[in-house]
mmCIF file of C-alpha atoms in Angstrom:
data_model
loop_
_atom_site.group_PDB
_atom_site.id
_atom_site.type_symbol
_atom_site.label_atom_id
_atom_site.label_comp_id
_atom_site.label_asym_id
_atom_site.label_seq_id
_atom_site.Cartn_x
_atom_site.Cartn_y
_atom_site.Cartn_z
ATOM 1 C CA UNK A 1 9.430 25.818 8.369
ATOM 2 C CA UNK A 2 9.872 28.964 9.237
ATOM 3 C CA UNK A 3 7.028 32.212 9.024
ATOM 4 C CA UNK A 4 9.153 33.616 5.530
ATOM 5 C CA UNK A 5 8.796 30.258 4.299
ATOM 6 C CA UNK A 6 4.808 29.839 5.315
ATOM 7 C CA UNK A 7 4.436 33.179 3.943
ATOM 8 C CA UNK A 8 6.268 32.518 0.526
ATOM 9 C CA UNK A 9 3.835 29.189 0.014
ATOM 10 C CA UNK A 10 1.053 31.283 0.884
ATOM 11 C CA UNK A 11 1.753 33.875 -1.658
ATOM 12 C CA UNK A 12 2.321 31.367 -4.294
ATOM 13 C CA UNK A 13 -0.586 29.476 -4.121
ATOM 14 C CA UNK A 14 -2.402 32.679 -3.940
ATOM 15 C CA UNK A 15 -0.467 33.780 -7.186
ATOM 16 C CA UNK A 16 -2.024 30.144 -8.696
ATOM 17 C CA UNK A 17 -5.426 30.903 -7.563
ATOM 18 C CA UNK A 18 -5.827 34.381 -9.138
ATOM 19 C CA UNK A 19 -3.863 33.113 -12.830
ATOM 20 C CA UNK A 20 -5.493 29.907 -13.118
ATOM 21 C CA UNK A 21 -9.147 28.563 -13.862
ATOM 22 C CA UNK A 22 -8.408 25.736 -11.483
ATOM 23 C CA UNK A 23 -7.952 26.418 -7.573
ATOM 24 C CA UNK A 24 -4.988 24.590 -5.896
ATOM 25 C CA UNK A 25 -5.640 20.950 -4.625
ATOM 26 C CA UNK A 26 -3.707 18.737 -2.388
ATOM 27 C CA UNK A 27 -4.607 15.189 -0.779
ATOM 28 C CA UNK A 28 -5.409 14.844 2.770
ATOM 29 C CA UNK A 29 -2.421 13.826 3.470
ATOM 30 C CA UNK A 30 -0.233 16.762 2.510
ATOM 31 C CA UNK A 31 -2.703 18.761 4.229
ATOM 32 C CA UNK A 32 -2.460 16.926 7.645
ATOM 33 C CA UNK A 33 1.551 16.915 7.407
ATOM 34 C CA UNK A 34 1.778 20.616 6.464
ATOM 35 C CA UNK A 35 -0.715 21.162 9.859
ATOM 36 C CA UNK A 36 1.614 19.062 11.901
ATOM 37 C CA UNK A 37 4.663 21.643 10.098
ATOM 38 C CA UNK A 38 2.577 24.853 10.992
ATOM 39 C CA UNK A 39 2.006 23.533 14.459
ATOM 40 C CA UNK A 40 5.928 24.083 15.237
ATOM 41 C CA UNK A 41 6.601 26.796 12.999
ATOM 42 C CA UNK A 42 8.613 29.625 14.432
ATOM 43 C CA UNK A 43 6.014 32.314 15.723
ATOM 44 C CA UNK A 44 5.780 35.719 13.783
ATOM 45 C CA UNK A 45 8.094 38.104 15.531
ATOM 46 C CA UNK A 46 10.669 35.672 16.733
ATOM 47 C CA UNK A 47 14.053 35.811 15.969
ATOM 48 C CA UNK A 48 15.651 32.643 14.005
ATOM 49 C CA UNK A 49 17.382 30.321 16.711
ATOM 50 C CA UNK A 50 20.431 28.678 16.080
ATOM 51 C CA UNK A 51 20.742 25.249 14.772
ATOM 52 C CA UNK A 52 21.358 23.837 18.420
ATOM 53 C CA UNK A 53 18.726 26.202 19.802
ATOM 54 C CA UNK A 54 15.449 25.174 17.424
ATOM 55 C CA UNK A 55 13.175 22.882 19.069
ATOM 56 C CA UNK A 56 13.010 19.610 16.838
ATOM 57 C CA UNK A 57 10.049 18.903 14.961
ATOM 58 C CA UNK A 58 8.503 15.684 15.674
ATOM 59 C CA UNK A 59 7.814 13.201 12.580
ATOM 60 C CA UNK A 60 4.745 13.088 11.609
ATOM 61 C CA UNK A 61 2.360 9.646 13.475
ATOM 62 C CA UNK A 62 1.512 7.855 10.323
ATOM 63 C CA UNK A 63 -1.007 5.880 12.758
ATOM 64 C CA UNK A 64 -2.574 8.867 13.478
ATOM 65 C CA UNK A 65 -2.964 9.782 9.737
ATOM 66 C CA UNK A 66 -3.970 6.259 8.702
ATOM 67 C CA UNK A 67 -6.901 6.527 11.080
ATOM 68 C CA UNK A 68 -9.435 8.832 9.558
ATOM 69 C CA UNK A 69 -8.918 6.985 6.622
ATOM 70 C CA UNK A 70 -9.838 3.792 8.467
ATOM 71 C CA UNK A 71 -12.800 5.163 10.118
ATOM 72 C CA UNK A 72 -13.973 6.380 6.425
ATOM 73 C CA UNK A 73 -13.493 3.248 5.271
ATOM 74 C CA UNK A 74 -15.461 1.608 8.298
ATOM 75 C CA UNK A 75 -18.590 3.517 7.557
ATOM 76 C CA UNK A 76 -18.212 3.514 3.707
ATOM 77 C CA UNK A 77 -21.642 2.549 1.751
ATOM 78 C CA UNK A 78 -20.467 3.660 -1.801
ATOM 79 C CA UNK A 79 -20.803 -0.061 -2.578
ATOM 80 C CA UNK A 80 -24.405 -0.982 -1.095
ATOM 81 C CA UNK A 81 -24.361 -4.593 -1.898
ATOM 82 C CA UNK A 82 -20.803 -4.889 -0.196
ATOM 83 C CA UNK A 83 -22.078 -3.044 2.486
ATOM 84 C CA UNK A 84 -24.831 -5.337 3.281
ATOM 85 C CA UNK A 85 -23.016 -8.280 2.132
ATOM 86 C CA UNK A 86 -19.806 -7.912 4.302
ATOM 87 C CA UNK A 87 -19.167 -8.801 8.130
ATOM 88 C CA UNK A 88 -16.568 -5.827 8.326
ATOM 89 C CA UNK A 89 -14.089 -3.831 6.321
ATOM 90 C CA UNK A 90 -10.627 -4.939 5.773
ATOM 91 C CA UNK A 91 -8.461 -1.692 6.010
ATOM 92 C CA UNK A 92 -4.880 -2.961 6.214
ATOM 93 C CA UNK A 93 -2.298 -4.360 8.761
ATOM 94 C CA UNK A 94 1.325 -3.991 9.309
ATOM 95 C CA UNK A 95 3.723 -1.437 10.275
ATOM 96 C CA UNK A 96 2.906 2.141 8.803
ATOM 97 C CA UNK A 97 6.437 2.978 8.561
ATOM 98 C CA UNK A 98 7.186 0.003 6.222
ATOM 99 C CA UNK A 99 9.733 0.193 3.220
ATOM 100 C CA UNK A 100 7.626 -2.203 1.843
ATOM 101 C CA UNK A 101 3.951 -3.043 1.168
ATOM 102 C CA UNK A 102 2.174 -5.460 -0.358
ATOM 103 C CA UNK A 103 -1.009 -5.272 -2.030
ATOM 104 C CA UNK A 104 -3.906 -7.758 -2.618
ATOM 105 C CA UNK A 105 -7.225 -7.813 -4.679
ATOM 106 C CA UNK A 106 -9.800 -8.206 -2.111
ATOM 107 C CA UNK A 107 -10.711 -10.399 1.108
ATOM 108 C CA UNK A 108 -11.751 -13.818 1.211
ATOM 109 C CA UNK A 109 -13.920 -15.654 3.719
ATOM 110 C CA UNK A 110 -11.665 -15.762 6.493
ATOM 111 C CA UNK A 111 -10.289 -12.090 6.252
ATOM 112 C CA UNK A 112 -14.179 -10.973 6.233
ATOM 113 C CA UNK A 113 -14.546 -12.751 9.363
ATOM 114 C CA UNK A 114 -11.182 -11.658 11.203
ATOM 115 C CA UNK A 115 -10.821 -7.896 9.708
ATOM 116 C CA UNK A 116 -7.166 -8.369 8.402
ATOM 117 C CA UNK A 117 -5.829 -9.139 5.137
ATOM 118 C CA UNK A 118 -4.154 -12.448 4.453
ATOM 119 C CA UNK A 119 -4.927 -14.811 6.846
ATOM 120 C CA UNK A 120 -6.213 -17.893 5.151
ATOM 121 C CA UNK A 121 -4.574 -20.506 3.296
ATOM 122 C CA UNK A 122 -2.829 -17.642 0.764
ATOM 123 C CA UNK A 123 -2.296 -15.441 3.845
ATOM 124 C CA UNK A 124 0.104 -18.672 5.659
ATOM 125 C CA UNK A 125 1.647 -19.009 2.175
ATOM 126 C CA UNK A 126 2.403 -14.902 2.439
ATOM 127 C CA UNK A 127 4.230 -15.067 5.752
ATOM 128 C CA UNK A 128 5.867 -18.457 5.014
ATOM 129 C CA UNK A 129 7.376 -15.880 1.962
ATOM 130 C CA UNK A 130 8.107 -13.008 4.057
ATOM 131 C CA UNK A 131 9.743 -15.164 6.679
ATOM 132 C CA UNK A 132 12.551 -16.480 3.703
ATOM 133 C CA UNK A 133 12.819 -12.938 2.966
ATOM 134 C CA UNK A 134 13.833 -12.256 6.935
ATOM 135 C CA UNK A 135 10.711 -10.389 7.834
ATOM 136 C CA UNK A 136 7.965 -10.117 9.742
ATOM 137 C CA UNK A 137 4.427 -9.465 9.095
ATOM 138 C CA UNK A 138 5.095 -7.085 11.288
ATOM 139 C CA UNK A 139 7.579 -5.334 8.922
ATOM 140 C CA UNK A 140 6.075 -4.619 6.140
ATOM 141 C CA UNK A 141 2.394 -3.215 5.328
ATOM 142 C CA UNK A 142 -0.191 -5.665 3.755
ATOM 143 C CA UNK A 143 -3.391 -4.010 2.174
ATOM 144 C CA UNK A 144 -6.070 -5.198 -0.666
ATOM 145 C CA UNK A 145 -7.526 -3.139 -3.054
ATOM 146 C CA UNK A 146 -10.736 -3.503 -2.071
ATOM 147 C CA UNK A 147 -11.738 -3.101 1.361
ATOM 148 C CA UNK A 148 -14.747 -5.186 1.534
ATOM 149 C CA UNK A 149 -15.238 -9.187 0.741
ATOM 150 C CA UNK A 150 -16.624 -8.865 -2.839
ATOM 151 C CA UNK A 151 -20.224 -10.672 -2.323
ATOM 152 C CA UNK A 152 -21.046 -14.152 -3.673
ATOM 153 C CA UNK A 153 -24.505 -15.704 -4.514
ATOM 154 C CA UNK A 154 -26.521 -17.590 -1.761
ATOM 155 C CA UNK A 155 -25.190 -21.360 -1.656
ATOM 156 C CA UNK A 156 -22.130 -20.560 -3.878
ATOM 157 C CA UNK A 157 -18.556 -21.426 -2.091
ATOM 158 C CA UNK A 158 -14.823 -19.671 -2.907
ATOM 159 C CA UNK A 159 -14.765 -16.190 -3.314
ATOM 160 C CA UNK A 160 -15.163 -13.988 -6.880
ATOM 161 C CA UNK A 161 -13.136 -11.173 -8.129
ATOM 162 C CA UNK A 162 -13.713 -7.744 -7.178
ATOM 163 C CA UNK A 163 -15.532 -6.248 -10.802
ATOM 164 C CA UNK A 164 -13.637 -2.717 -12.386
ATOM 165 C CA UNK A 165 -16.354 -0.631 -11.100
ATOM 166 C CA UNK A 166 -15.795 -1.969 -6.967
ATOM 167 C CA UNK A 167 -11.809 -1.422 -7.547
ATOM 168 C CA UNK A 168 -12.455 1.885 -9.266
ATOM 169 C CA UNK A 169 -15.018 2.978 -6.130
ATOM 170 C CA UNK A 170 -12.425 1.387 -3.765
ATOM 171 C CA UNK A 171 -9.266 2.526 -4.897
ATOM 172 C CA UNK A 172 -9.048 6.094 -3.429
ATOM 173 C CA UNK A 173 -8.306 4.427 -0.048
ATOM 174 C CA UNK A 174 -5.470 2.667 -0.843
ATOM 175 C CA UNK A 175 -4.351 5.649 -2.537
ATOM 176 C CA UNK A 176 -4.408 7.611 0.416
ATOM 177 C CA UNK A 177 -3.032 4.672 2.655
ATOM 178 C CA UNK A 178 -0.051 4.373 -0.201
ATOM 179 C CA UNK A 179 0.527 8.233 0.414
ATOM 180 C CA UNK A 180 0.677 8.302 3.949
ATOM 181 C CA UNK A 181 2.924 5.112 4.179
ATOM 182 C CA UNK A 182 5.446 6.111 1.547
ATOM 183 C CA UNK A 183 6.899 2.563 1.139
ATOM 184 C CA UNK A 184 10.302 2.136 -1.127
ATOM 185 C CA UNK A 185 8.751 -0.827 -2.637
ATOM 186 C CA UNK A 186 5.401 -1.830 -3.601
ATOM 187 C CA UNK A 187 4.809 -5.370 -4.972
ATOM 188 C CA UNK A 188 1.355 -5.862 -6.451
ATOM 189 C CA UNK A 189 -0.317 -10.042 -5.634
ATOM 190 C CA UNK A 190 -1.881 -11.244 -8.562
ATOM 191 C CA UNK A 191 -3.227 -9.643 -11.995
ATOM 192 C CA UNK A 192 -6.623 -8.150 -10.046
ATOM 193 C CA UNK A 193 -4.420 -6.293 -7.691
ATOM 194 C CA UNK A 194 -2.485 -4.919 -10.948
ATOM 195 C CA UNK A 195 -5.680 -3.743 -12.337
ATOM 196 C CA UNK A 196 -6.958 -2.136 -9.649
ATOM 197 C CA UNK A 197 -3.889 0.049 -8.695
ATOM 198 C CA UNK A 198 -2.332 0.742 -12.328
ATOM 199 C CA UNK A 199 -5.568 0.184 -14.412
ATOM 200 C CA UNK A 200 -4.239 -1.850 -16.633
ATOM 201 C CA UNK A 201 -4.906 -5.577 -18.239
ATOM 202 C CA UNK A 202 -2.133 -8.193 -19.094
ATOM 203 C CA UNK A 203 -0.760 -11.752 -18.619
ATOM 204 C CA UNK A 204 0.837 -12.656 -15.560
ATOM 205 C CA UNK A 205 3.452 -13.989 -18.031
ATOM 206 C CA UNK A 206 3.979 -10.295 -19.473
ATOM 207 C CA UNK A 207 3.943 -8.649 -16.046
ATOM 208 C CA UNK A 208 5.390 -10.163 -13.483
ATOM 209 C CA UNK A 209 9.726 -10.272 -13.243
ATOM 210 C CA UNK A 210 10.698 -6.764 -13.928
ATOM 211 C CA UNK A 211 9.989 -3.237 -12.539
ATOM 212 C CA UNK A 212 7.167 -1.198 -13.391
ATOM 213 C CA UNK A 213 6.258 2.201 -11.168
ATOM 214 C CA UNK A 214 3.514 3.418 -9.476
ATOM 215 C CA UNK A 215 3.820 7.279 -8.290
ATOM 216 C CA UNK A 216 7.744 6.750 -8.701
ATOM 217 C CA UNK A 217 7.529 4.386 -6.303
ATOM 218 C CA UNK A 218 9.233 0.775 -7.693
ATOM 219 C CA UNK A 219 6.663 -1.542 -7.996
ATOM 220 C CA UNK A 220 7.271 -5.362 -8.666
ATOM 221 C CA UNK A 221 4.217 -7.621 -9.986
ATOM 222 C CA UNK A 222 3.937 -11.194 -9.068
ATOM 223 C CA UNK A 223 1.669 -14.087 -8.368
ATOM 224 C CA UNK A 224 -0.721 -14.174 -5.601
ATOM 225 C CA UNK A 225 0.029 -16.707 -3.151
ATOM 226 C CA UNK A 226 -3.493 -18.221 -4.012
ATOM 227 C CA UNK A 227 -2.095 -19.012 -7.307
ATOM 228 C CA UNK A 228 0.630 -21.098 -6.082
ATOM 229 C CA UNK A 229 -1.896 -23.094 -3.890
ATOM 230 C CA UNK A 230 -3.405 -24.305 -6.712
ATOM 231 C CA UNK A 231 0.116 -24.880 -9.038
ATOM 232 C CA UNK A 232 1.983 -26.158 -6.821
ATOM 233 C CA UNK A 233 4.921 -26.572 -9.920
ATOM 234 C CA UNK A 234 8.259 -26.062 -8.358
ATOM 235 C CA UNK A 235 8.604 -23.774 -11.333
ATOM 236 C CA UNK A 236 5.856 -21.230 -10.975
ATOM 237 C CA UNK A 237 7.115 -21.597 -7.101
ATOM 238 C CA UNK A 238 10.708 -20.222 -8.147
ATOM 239 C CA UNK A 239 9.268 -17.421 -10.338
ATOM 240 C CA UNK A 240 7.632 -15.857 -7.267
ATOM 241 C CA UNK A 241 10.877 -16.438 -5.089
ATOM 242 C CA UNK A 242 12.813 -14.574 -8.212
ATOM 243 C CA UNK A 243 10.536 -11.434 -7.544
ATOM 244 C CA UNK A 244 11.017 -11.196 -4.004
ATOM 245 C CA UNK A 245 15.215 -11.666 -4.801
ATOM 246 C CA UNK A 246 14.399 -8.560 -6.742
ATOM 247 C CA UNK A 247 12.647 -6.741 -4.252
ATOM 248 C CA UNK A 248 15.330 -7.398 -1.895
ATOM 249 C CA UNK A 249 17.912 -6.085 -3.859
ATOM 250 C CA UNK A 250 16.136 -2.806 -4.425
ATOM 251 C CA UNK A 251 15.954 -2.806 -0.573
ATOM 252 C CA UNK A 252 19.641 -3.016 -0.318
ATOM 253 C CA UNK A 253 18.984 -5.973 1.791
ATOM 254 C CA UNK A 254 21.874 -8.362 2.433
ATOM 255 C CA UNK A 255 20.781 -11.831 0.610
ATOM 256 C CA UNK A 256 22.649 -15.300 1.765
ATOM 257 C CA UNK A 257 23.455 -18.171 -0.544
ATOM 258 C CA UNK A 258 20.680 -20.035 1.085
ATOM 259 C CA UNK A 259 18.432 -17.552 0.179
ATOM 260 C CA UNK A 260 19.368 -17.557 -3.639
ATOM 261 C CA UNK A 261 19.050 -21.137 -3.734
ATOM 262 C CA UNK A 262 15.472 -21.234 -1.930
ATOM 263 C CA UNK A 263 12.293 -22.650 -3.149
ATOM 264 C CA UNK A 264 8.970 -22.107 -1.966
#
């Protein structure tokens, strides 16, 4: 961005401030990107160089942009009961430049211990699905709506679903992650993830199998891998795989005949 362009943006923001009741607002991600752009802008008084002479503008390092969000998540105590019961927060894992991002509901026992999403039995099945799609876990980004494991009563087993209040409280962190990563396609795993991300409820029978959108990003809704562990019916497994074939098509990835006839 050249200095005249920056001056134009500043003047436009000043006009908005003078003529509106509310000040202009921007996300932390946008501000960080603007700051990175400013650092390589042409200094005032310097003549514009030819295209061959212009200094290249380095791409914003998404890992660096994610780190302050991770630090705030790690120190978060907005849900005091979860902050007291958790072993650690579970931020997210994978490639910050990924085209494909998976979103689950909340960490379970294994995730709480290891600090990484989808590492238990459901996570092993997700890894298997990714492999069938010709992805490694390192190629995609995986996160949850909730960054803490929902607390359970002493002596109880298993995991509980996060409450609407817990998801609403934690959701801004996920929103910031998506803003930084900017995937081409999102996949929401299960109805709870859909509620936490979109604020809408519905049966998976109604929601899955066709495209939705989140802030302009194509969103595919499919069953959570944990559902497939409880329901081993080939027909249910095939539904998830058909959803993933739609994802591959949207990403312009080649699909082999073997993949088209594949069952999980």
